[in-house]
Amino acid sequence: MLINKNAQMGEKRPQHELIARCGVKRMEQVQVFAPRGHAETSAAASQHRAEKITVSVDADLLQCCVCSGPLTTPLFQCTKGHISCSECCTDGGMNDECECLMCREPETATRCRAMERVLAGLSMPCAFRQHGCAETIAYASKQLHEASCGYAPCHCPIPGCVGYAGNARSSLSDHVMVDHHDVHHTRVRPGCLTPLRMRAFEQARLLLLGHGHRLAEFLLVVGRDVPSGRSLSLVGLMGEEFEDCKYRIEVVGKNGVLALSGQATRVQRLARPYQAGAFLFVPDAVWESFQLDTPVFIHLK
């Protein structure tokens, strides 16, 4: 650990860089506020503001010793140096004292207010800066920001797709139109039962609902996430006037009709892997019983 101590009392302090390293580990760049010299008088100190310095910190130092998650206040530290976050504190933490869950011994941990002050002064760039986000956020707000960041990588409901790099202007609809040229399109008239004639290998079908230029886009997803069959689900992509659109999916087999009715949900972006709220289960015996195409019908209104 190297600290520059060449600054003289009362003189302006240069910017310092402190580097903490333990082996070869991932490092996070943060900013903290450093106070001025200790011997300054109160009158002189009031004329100075805390200056920013850039610090490189091992990311492991900002993790809870118990859950290995990011430290969140209040923080507690036992006599052996274990620091735990608020999620890993016992009920006694409300009295600034709790049991150390890392030691698993009757050892008392107390509030680590010094580390709480360090966390309060930390700021760091967004984890999605390589995708275009230029925000620098407080450490305490990092998880909240990244959960709603417009540049976070986005997921795609089409099976086998790894998703796409998100940005403030991209949408799931744009991704499907640009990156999935092999997805067939079918125009659907509102209130009419439309045959789709889906091939056995199809993983999705783009449905265009409406007349002329007033179109709403829906994606019929054919998933293989169920054993011995397929799951058919519907995702709304665009068209606010069709936000409350109701649908009915039918698959006609030799022994009867499989059907699912529901209300389509419009999706702008998928921040998490796609999970259908409702789907129609079609056994492989039904889906693969047709040589050319499977008789799938869609009704939207």
mmCIF file of C-alpha atoms in Angstrom:
data_model
loop_
_atom_site.group_PDB
_atom_site.id
_atom_site.type_symbol
_atom_site.label_atom_id
_atom_site.label_comp_id
_atom_site.label_asym_id
_atom_site.label_seq_id
_atom_site.Cartn_x
_atom_site.Cartn_y
_atom_site.Cartn_z
ATOM 1 C CA MET A 1 0.000 0.000 0.000
ATOM 2 C CA LEU A 2 1.544 3.337 -1.064
ATOM 3 C CA ILE A 3 0.398 6.693 0.214
ATOM 4 C CA ASN A 4 1.959 9.987 -0.831
ATOM 5 C CA LYS A 5 2.688 12.092 2.261
ATOM 6 C CA ASN A 6 4.683 14.880 0.670
ATOM 7 C CA ALA A 7 1.994 17.525 1.151
ATOM 8 C CA GLN A 8 2.970 20.170 3.740
ATOM 9 C CA MET A 9 0.652 21.537 6.441
ATOM 10 C CA GLY A 10 -1.612 24.264 5.111
ATOM 11 C CA GLU A 11 -0.590 23.706 1.491
ATOM 12 C CA LYS A 12 -2.935 22.407 -1.166
ATOM 13 C CA ARG A 13 -2.754 18.642 -1.261
ATOM 14 C CA PRO A 14 -2.091 16.948 -4.608
ATOM 15 C CA GLN A 15 -4.321 14.155 -5.849
ATOM 16 C CA HIS A 16 -3.293 10.817 -4.378
ATOM 17 C CA GLU A 17 -3.704 7.341 -5.701
ATOM 18 C CA LEU A 18 -3.986 4.424 -3.319
ATOM 19 C CA ILE A 19 -3.789 0.910 -4.721
ATOM 20 C CA ALA A 20 -4.746 -2.188 -2.720
ATOM 21 C CA ARG A 21 -3.954 -5.507 -4.359
ATOM 22 C CA CYS A 22 -4.216 -9.141 -3.218
ATOM 23 C CA GLY A 23 -2.927 -11.480 -5.949
ATOM 24 C CA VAL A 24 -4.580 -11.206 -9.354
ATOM 25 C CA LYS A 25 -8.174 -10.155 -8.691
ATOM 26 C CA ARG A 26 -10.831 -8.007 -10.316
ATOM 27 C CA MET A 27 -10.481 -4.363 -9.359
ATOM 28 C CA GLU A 28 -13.199 -1.687 -9.166
ATOM 29 C CA GLN A 29 -12.404 2.004 -9.651
ATOM 30 C CA VAL A 30 -14.231 4.221 -7.208
ATOM 31 C CA GLN A 31 -14.056 7.795 -5.939
ATOM 32 C CA VAL A 32 -13.919 8.814 -2.297
ATOM 33 C CA PHE A 33 -13.690 12.080 -0.385
ATOM 34 C CA ALA A 34 -10.527 12.656 1.642
ATOM 35 C CA PRO A 35 -10.444 15.204 4.501
ATOM 36 C CA ARG A 36 -7.764 17.871 4.761
ATOM 37 C CA GLY A 37 -4.895 17.928 7.292
ATOM 38 C CA HIS A 38 -5.680 17.153 10.917
ATOM 39 C CA ALA A 39 -3.860 20.140 12.419
ATOM 40 C CA GLU A 40 -5.763 22.852 10.578
ATOM 41 C CA THR A 41 -7.700 25.232 12.714
ATOM 42 C CA SER A 42 -11.493 25.210 12.515
ATOM 43 C CA ALA A 43 -11.457 28.607 10.794
ATOM 44 C CA ALA A 44 -9.032 27.419 8.128
ATOM 45 C CA ALA A 45 -10.781 24.078 7.729
ATOM 46 C CA SER A 46 -14.107 25.784 6.993
ATOM 47 C CA GLN A 47 -12.493 27.369 3.940
ATOM 48 C CA HIS A 48 -11.546 24.025 2.455
ATOM 49 C CA ARG A 49 -13.736 21.444 0.834
ATOM 50 C CA ALA A 50 -13.112 17.683 0.746
ATOM 51 C CA GLU A 51 -11.213 16.835 -2.398
ATOM 52 C CA LYS A 52 -11.841 13.830 -4.616
ATOM 53 C CA ILE A 53 -9.221 11.180 -5.136
ATOM 54 C CA THR A 54 -9.302 8.131 -7.372
ATOM 55 C CA VAL A 55 -8.844 4.802 -5.627
ATOM 56 C CA SER A 56 -8.507 1.266 -7.024
ATOM 57 C CA VAL A 57 -10.147 -1.215 -4.658
ATOM 58 C CA ASP A 58 -10.253 -5.000 -4.794
ATOM 59 C CA ALA A 59 -13.923 -5.835 -5.440
ATOM 60 C CA ASP A 60 -13.794 -8.567 -2.778
ATOM 61 C CA LEU A 61 -13.335 -5.898 -0.102
ATOM 62 C CA LEU A 62 -16.836 -4.600 -0.866
ATOM 63 C CA GLN A 63 -18.479 -7.995 -0.362
ATOM 64 C CA CYS A 64 -20.151 -9.322 2.772
ATOM 65 C CA CYS A 65 -18.129 -12.048 4.511
ATOM 66 C CA VAL A 66 -21.300 -14.081 5.111
ATOM 67 C CA CYS A 67 -23.340 -13.952 1.873
ATOM 68 C CA SER A 68 -20.595 -12.666 -0.497
ATOM 69 C CA GLY A 69 -23.083 -10.087 -1.766
ATOM 70 C CA PRO A 70 -22.465 -6.321 -1.937
ATOM 71 C CA LEU A 71 -22.179 -4.621 1.434
ATOM 72 C CA THR A 72 -25.286 -2.693 2.474
ATOM 73 C CA THR A 73 -25.609 -0.632 5.642
ATOM 74 C CA PRO A 74 -25.806 -1.066 8.562
ATOM 75 C CA LEU A 75 -22.490 -2.923 8.689
ATOM 76 C CA PHE A 76 -21.181 -5.044 11.544
ATOM 77 C CA GLN A 77 -17.677 -6.275 12.301
ATOM 78 C CA CYS A 78 -16.526 -8.866 14.838
ATOM 79 C CA THR A 79 -13.203 -8.936 16.664
ATOM 80 C CA LYS A 80 -11.795 -11.279 14.005
ATOM 81 C CA GLY A 81 -12.451 -8.738 11.272
ATOM 82 C CA HIS A 82 -15.492 -10.299 9.601
ATOM 83 C CA ILE A 83 -17.750 -7.588 8.116
ATOM 84 C CA SER A 84 -21.372 -8.474 7.430
ATOM 85 C CA CYS A 85 -24.119 -6.505 5.703
ATOM 86 C CA SER A 86 -27.611 -5.616 6.909
ATOM 87 C CA GLU A 87 -29.137 -8.725 5.302
ATOM 88 C CA CYS A 88 -26.878 -11.000 7.361
ATOM 89 C CA CYS A 89 -27.363 -9.352 10.756
ATOM 90 C CA THR A 90 -29.411 -10.857 13.564
ATOM 91 C CA ASP A 91 -32.303 -9.023 15.221
ATOM 92 C CA GLY A 92 -29.889 -7.637 17.761
ATOM 93 C CA GLY A 93 -28.488 -5.411 15.027
ATOM 94 C CA MET A 94 -31.059 -2.771 15.920
ATOM 95 C CA ASN A 95 -29.083 -2.169 19.134
ATOM 96 C CA ASP A 96 -25.776 -1.685 17.298
ATOM 97 C CA GLU A 97 -24.735 -5.175 18.349
ATOM 98 C CA CYS A 98 -25.255 -8.649 16.882
ATOM 99 C CA GLU A 99 -23.783 -12.125 16.640
ATOM 100 C CA CYS A 100 -21.115 -12.817 14.014
ATOM 101 C CA LEU A 101 -22.646 -15.354 11.639
ATOM 102 C CA MET A 102 -19.246 -16.057 10.092
ATOM 103 C CA CYS A 103 -17.580 -17.221 13.290
ATOM 104 C CA ARG A 104 -20.579 -19.306 14.407
ATOM 105 C CA GLU A 105 -19.418 -18.687 17.957
ATOM 106 C CA PRO A 106 -20.845 -16.611 20.825
ATOM 107 C CA GLU A 107 -18.837 -13.631 19.688
ATOM 108 C CA THR A 108 -20.307 -10.160 19.510
ATOM 109 C CA ALA A 109 -20.099 -7.959 16.413
ATOM 110 C CA THR A 110 -20.541 -4.189 16.649
ATOM 111 C CA ARG A 111 -21.449 -1.475 14.155
ATOM 112 C CA CYS A 112 -18.610 -0.731 11.756
ATOM 113 C CA ARG A 113 -19.341 2.946 11.274
ATOM 114 C CA ALA A 114 -15.963 3.680 9.689
ATOM 115 C CA MET A 115 -16.706 1.312 6.802
ATOM 116 C CA GLU A 116 -20.222 2.752 6.537
ATOM 117 C CA ARG A 117 -18.693 6.204 5.988
ATOM 118 C CA VAL A 118 -16.360 4.769 3.339
ATOM 119 C CA LEU A 119 -19.286 3.202 1.464
ATOM 120 C CA ALA A 120 -21.230 6.468 1.681
ATOM 121 C CA GLY A 121 -18.420 8.249 -0.176
ATOM 122 C CA LEU A 122 -17.913 5.666 -2.906
ATOM 123 C CA SER A 123 -19.052 6.166 -6.489
ATOM 124 C CA MET A 124 -18.346 4.049 -9.542
ATOM 125 C CA PRO A 125 -19.199 3.772 -13.227
ATOM 126 C CA CYS A 126 -22.124 1.674 -14.377
ATOM 127 C CA ALA A 127 -21.300 -1.966 -15.121
ATOM 128 C CA PHE A 128 -22.791 -1.484 -18.599
ATOM 129 C CA ARG A 129 -20.478 1.338 -19.633
ATOM 130 C CA GLN A 130 -19.110 -0.839 -22.476
ATOM 131 C CA HIS A 131 -22.640 -0.758 -23.928
ATOM 132 C CA GLY A 132 -22.851 3.043 -23.783
ATOM 133 C CA CYS A 133 -23.907 4.064 -20.257
ATOM 134 C CA ALA A 134 -21.837 7.024 -19.058
ATOM 135 C CA GLU A 135 -23.429 7.285 -15.591
ATOM 136 C CA THR A 136 -21.315 7.426 -12.434
ATOM 137 C CA ILE A 137 -23.459 6.343 -9.491
ATOM 138 C CA ALA A 138 -23.147 6.091 -5.734
ATOM 139 C CA TYR A 139 -22.183 2.622 -4.533
ATOM 140 C CA ALA A 140 -25.376 2.320 -2.486
ATOM 141 C CA SER A 141 -27.456 2.924 -5.638
ATOM 142 C CA LYS A 142 -25.452 0.632 -7.942
ATOM 143 C CA GLN A 143 -27.814 -2.352 -7.892
ATOM 144 C CA LEU A 144 -30.920 -0.181 -8.260
ATOM 145 C CA HIS A 145 -29.433 1.704 -11.201
ATOM 146 C CA GLU A 146 -28.230 -1.389 -13.054
ATOM 147 C CA ALA A 147 -31.596 -3.096 -12.611
ATOM 148 C CA SER A 148 -33.243 -0.307 -14.650
ATOM 149 C CA CYS A 149 -30.316 0.869 -16.780
ATOM 150 C CA GLY A 150 -31.312 1.508 -20.391
ATOM 151 C CA TYR A 151 -27.998 0.060 -21.588
ATOM 152 C CA ALA A 152 -28.261 -3.279 -19.806
ATOM 153 C CA PRO A 153 -28.014 -6.394 -22.024
ATOM 154 C CA CYS A 154 -31.492 -7.483 -23.119
ATOM 155 C CA HIS A 155 -32.933 -10.966 -23.456
ATOM 156 C CA CYS A 156 -34.895 -12.440 -26.323
ATOM 157 C CA PRO A 157 -37.780 -14.925 -25.966
ATOM 158 C CA ILE A 158 -36.849 -16.800 -29.167
ATOM 159 C CA PRO A 159 -35.153 -20.084 -28.140
ATOM 160 C CA GLY A 160 -31.427 -20.205 -28.855
ATOM 161 C CA CYS A 161 -30.989 -16.418 -29.087
ATOM 162 C CA VAL A 162 -28.303 -15.039 -26.759
ATOM 163 C CA GLY A 163 -29.987 -11.638 -26.641
ATOM 164 C CA TYR A 164 -28.571 -8.304 -27.680
ATOM 165 C CA ALA A 165 -26.668 -5.348 -26.258
ATOM 166 C CA GLY A 166 -29.193 -2.913 -24.888
ATOM 167 C CA ASN A 167 -29.183 0.827 -25.313
ATOM 168 C CA ALA A 168 -31.622 3.609 -24.603
ATOM 169 C CA ARG A 169 -33.243 3.351 -28.046
ATOM 170 C CA SER A 170 -33.298 -0.400 -28.714
ATOM 171 C CA SER A 171 -36.400 -2.512 -28.245
ATOM 172 C CA LEU A 172 -37.347 -6.150 -28.515
ATOM 173 C CA SER A 173 -39.322 -5.364 -31.662
ATOM 174 C CA ASP A 174 -36.260 -3.800 -33.325
ATOM 175 C CA HIS A 175 -34.159 -6.806 -32.355
ATOM 176 C CA VAL A 176 -36.630 -9.284 -33.867
ATOM 177 C CA MET A 177 -36.934 -7.314 -37.101
ATOM 178 C CA VAL A 178 -33.163 -6.766 -37.516
ATOM 179 C CA ASP A 179 -31.569 -9.927 -36.102
ATOM 180 C CA HIS A 180 -34.187 -12.591 -36.865
ATOM 181 C CA HIS A 181 -34.700 -12.474 -40.616
ATOM 182 C CA ASP A 182 -35.657 -16.155 -40.635
ATOM 183 C CA VAL A 183 -38.809 -15.576 -38.556
ATOM 184 C CA HIS A 184 -41.877 -15.776 -40.817
ATOM 185 C CA HIS A 185 -44.493 -12.996 -40.770
ATOM 186 C CA THR A 186 -48.253 -13.513 -40.851
ATOM 187 C CA ARG A 187 -50.923 -10.795 -41.111
ATOM 188 C CA VAL A 188 -53.858 -11.302 -38.764
ATOM 189 C CA ARG A 189 -57.229 -9.600 -39.006
ATOM 190 C CA PRO A 190 -58.785 -8.574 -35.658
ATOM 191 C CA GLY A 191 -61.504 -10.972 -34.533
ATOM 192 C CA CYS A 192 -60.710 -13.613 -37.173
ATOM 193 C CA LEU A 193 -59.329 -17.102 -36.585
ATOM 194 C CA THR A 194 -56.166 -17.214 -38.716
ATOM 195 C CA PRO A 195 -54.287 -20.401 -39.702
ATOM 196 C CA LEU A 196 -50.511 -20.141 -39.276
ATOM 197 C CA ARG A 197 -49.364 -23.447 -40.851
ATOM 198 C CA MET A 198 -46.216 -23.607 -38.701
ATOM 199 C CA ARG A 199 -43.357 -25.862 -39.702
ATOM 200 C CA ALA A 200 -41.957 -28.345 -37.216
ATOM 201 C CA PHE A 201 -38.606 -26.511 -36.943
ATOM 202 C CA GLU A 202 -40.083 -23.012 -36.328
ATOM 203 C CA GLN A 203 -39.168 -21.398 -33.028
ATOM 204 C CA ALA A 204 -41.297 -18.260 -33.418
ATOM 205 C CA ARG A 205 -43.785 -16.536 -35.719
ATOM 206 C CA LEU A 206 -44.229 -12.752 -35.989
ATOM 207 C CA LEU A 207 -47.906 -11.754 -36.135
ATOM 208 C CA LEU A 208 -48.964 -8.398 -37.610
ATOM 209 C CA LEU A 209 -52.407 -7.366 -36.374
ATOM 210 C CA GLY A 210 -54.441 -4.550 -37.934
ATOM 211 C CA HIS A 211 -55.101 -2.794 -41.230
ATOM 212 C CA GLY A 212 -52.859 -0.615 -43.409
ATOM 213 C CA HIS A 213 -50.146 1.115 -41.412
ATOM 214 C CA ARG A 214 -51.888 0.710 -38.034
ATOM 215 C CA LEU A 215 -50.241 -2.540 -37.060
ATOM 216 C CA ALA A 216 -49.503 -4.208 -33.761
ATOM 217 C CA GLU A 217 -46.764 -6.819 -33.516
ATOM 218 C CA PHE A 218 -47.017 -10.039 -31.549
ATOM 219 C CA LEU A 219 -44.515 -12.854 -31.272
ATOM 220 C CA LEU A 220 -45.754 -16.431 -30.984
ATOM 221 C CA VAL A 221 -42.930 -18.267 -29.212
ATOM 222 C CA VAL A 222 -42.417 -22.020 -29.592
ATOM 223 C CA GLY A 223 -40.388 -23.118 -26.583
ATOM 224 C CA ARG A 224 -38.699 -26.429 -25.852
ATOM 225 C CA ASP A 225 -38.526 -25.778 -22.104
ATOM 226 C CA VAL A 226 -41.119 -28.415 -21.222
ATOM 227 C CA PRO A 227 -40.453 -32.175 -21.187
ATOM 228 C CA SER A 228 -41.728 -34.237 -24.133
ATOM 229 C CA GLY A 229 -43.397 -31.299 -25.806
ATOM 230 C CA ARG A 230 -43.474 -27.658 -26.798
ATOM 231 C CA SER A 231 -44.856 -24.541 -25.150
ATOM 232 C CA LEU A 232 -46.712 -21.920 -27.188
ATOM 233 C CA SER A 233 -46.877 -18.427 -25.683
ATOM 234 C CA LEU A 234 -47.642 -14.932 -26.979
ATOM 235 C CA VAL A 235 -45.611 -11.744 -26.445
ATOM 236 C CA GLY A 236 -46.863 -8.286 -27.463
ATOM 237 C CA LEU A 237 -44.132 -6.173 -29.079
ATOM 238 C CA MET A 238 -45.673 -2.933 -30.356
ATOM 239 C CA GLY A 239 -48.962 -1.084 -30.735
ATOM 240 C CA GLU A 240 -50.322 0.761 -27.710
ATOM 241 C CA GLU A 241 -53.863 0.651 -29.111
ATOM 242 C CA PHE A 242 -53.717 -3.135 -28.829
ATOM 243 C CA GLU A 243 -52.199 -3.190 -25.333
ATOM 244 C CA ASP A 244 -55.201 -5.024 -23.868
ATOM 245 C CA CYS A 245 -55.488 -7.466 -26.756
ATOM 246 C CA LYS A 246 -57.077 -10.831 -25.997
ATOM 247 C CA TYR A 247 -55.892 -13.947 -27.770
ATOM 248 C CA ARG A 248 -56.718 -17.596 -28.316
ATOM 249 C CA ILE A 249 -54.211 -20.181 -29.544
ATOM 250 C CA GLU A 250 -55.456 -23.464 -30.970
ATOM 251 C CA VAL A 251 -53.589 -26.561 -32.123
ATOM 252 C CA VAL A 252 -55.723 -29.065 -33.981
ATOM 253 C CA GLY A 253 -54.671 -32.668 -33.505
ATOM 254 C CA LYS A 254 -56.077 -35.907 -34.813
ATOM 255 C CA ASN A 255 -57.817 -36.588 -31.521
ATOM 256 C CA GLY A 256 -59.063 -33.093 -30.692
ATOM 257 C CA VAL A 257 -58.157 -29.438 -30.188
ATOM 258 C CA LEU A 258 -55.694 -27.975 -27.684
ATOM 259 C CA ALA A 259 -56.476 -24.349 -26.828
ATOM 260 C CA LEU A 260 -55.284 -21.482 -24.625
ATOM 261 C CA SER A 261 -56.983 -18.114 -24.071
ATOM 262 C CA GLY A 262 -55.566 -15.077 -22.325
ATOM 263 C CA GLN A 263 -54.580 -11.430 -22.558
ATOM 264 C CA ALA A 264 -51.354 -10.440 -24.286
ATOM 265 C CA THR A 265 -48.768 -8.451 -22.349
ATOM 266 C CA ARG A 266 -46.863 -5.770 -24.278
ATOM 267 C CA VAL A 267 -43.094 -5.933 -23.749
ATOM 268 C CA GLN A 268 -40.664 -3.142 -24.650
ATOM 269 C CA ARG A 269 -37.505 -4.838 -23.386
ATOM 270 C CA LEU A 270 -36.692 -8.005 -21.449
ATOM 271 C CA ALA A 271 -34.220 -7.334 -18.651
ATOM 272 C CA ARG A 272 -34.443 -10.966 -17.485
ATOM 273 C CA PRO A 273 -34.652 -14.290 -19.320
ATOM 274 C CA TYR A 274 -38.086 -14.828 -20.805
ATOM 275 C CA GLN A 275 -40.577 -16.837 -18.768
ATOM 276 C CA ALA A 276 -44.083 -17.171 -20.148
ATOM 277 C CA GLY A 277 -46.824 -16.277 -17.712
ATOM 278 C CA ALA A 278 -49.114 -18.745 -19.499
ATOM 279 C CA PHE A 279 -48.479 -21.206 -22.307
ATOM 280 C CA LEU A 280 -50.171 -23.967 -24.266
ATOM 281 C CA PHE A 281 -48.517 -27.356 -23.839
ATOM 282 C CA VAL A 282 -48.378 -29.351 -27.076
ATOM 283 C CA PRO A 283 -47.008 -32.910 -26.760
ATOM 284 C CA ASP A 284 -44.368 -33.978 -29.256
ATOM 285 C CA ALA A 285 -46.700 -36.726 -30.400
ATOM 286 C CA VAL A 286 -49.140 -34.059 -31.602
ATOM 287 C CA TRP A 287 -46.625 -31.523 -32.970
ATOM 288 C CA GLU A 288 -44.588 -34.088 -34.904
ATOM 289 C CA SER A 289 -47.542 -36.106 -36.185
ATOM 290 C CA PHE A 290 -47.850 -33.841 -39.236
ATOM 291 C CA GLN A 291 -45.340 -34.240 -42.047
ATOM 292 C CA LEU A 292 -45.329 -30.699 -43.478
ATOM 293 C CA ASP A 293 -46.801 -28.266 -40.988
ATOM 294 C CA THR A 294 -48.704 -28.170 -37.706
ATOM 295 C CA PRO A 295 -52.247 -26.728 -37.848
ATOM 296 C CA VAL A 296 -51.881 -23.825 -35.414
ATOM 297 C CA PHE A 297 -54.588 -21.131 -35.332
ATOM 298 C CA ILE A 298 -54.506 -17.686 -33.685
ATOM 299 C CA HIS A 299 -57.401 -15.393 -32.776
ATOM 300 C CA LEU A 300 -56.630 -11.800 -31.725
ATOM 301 C CA LYS A 301 -59.048 -9.022 -30.829
#
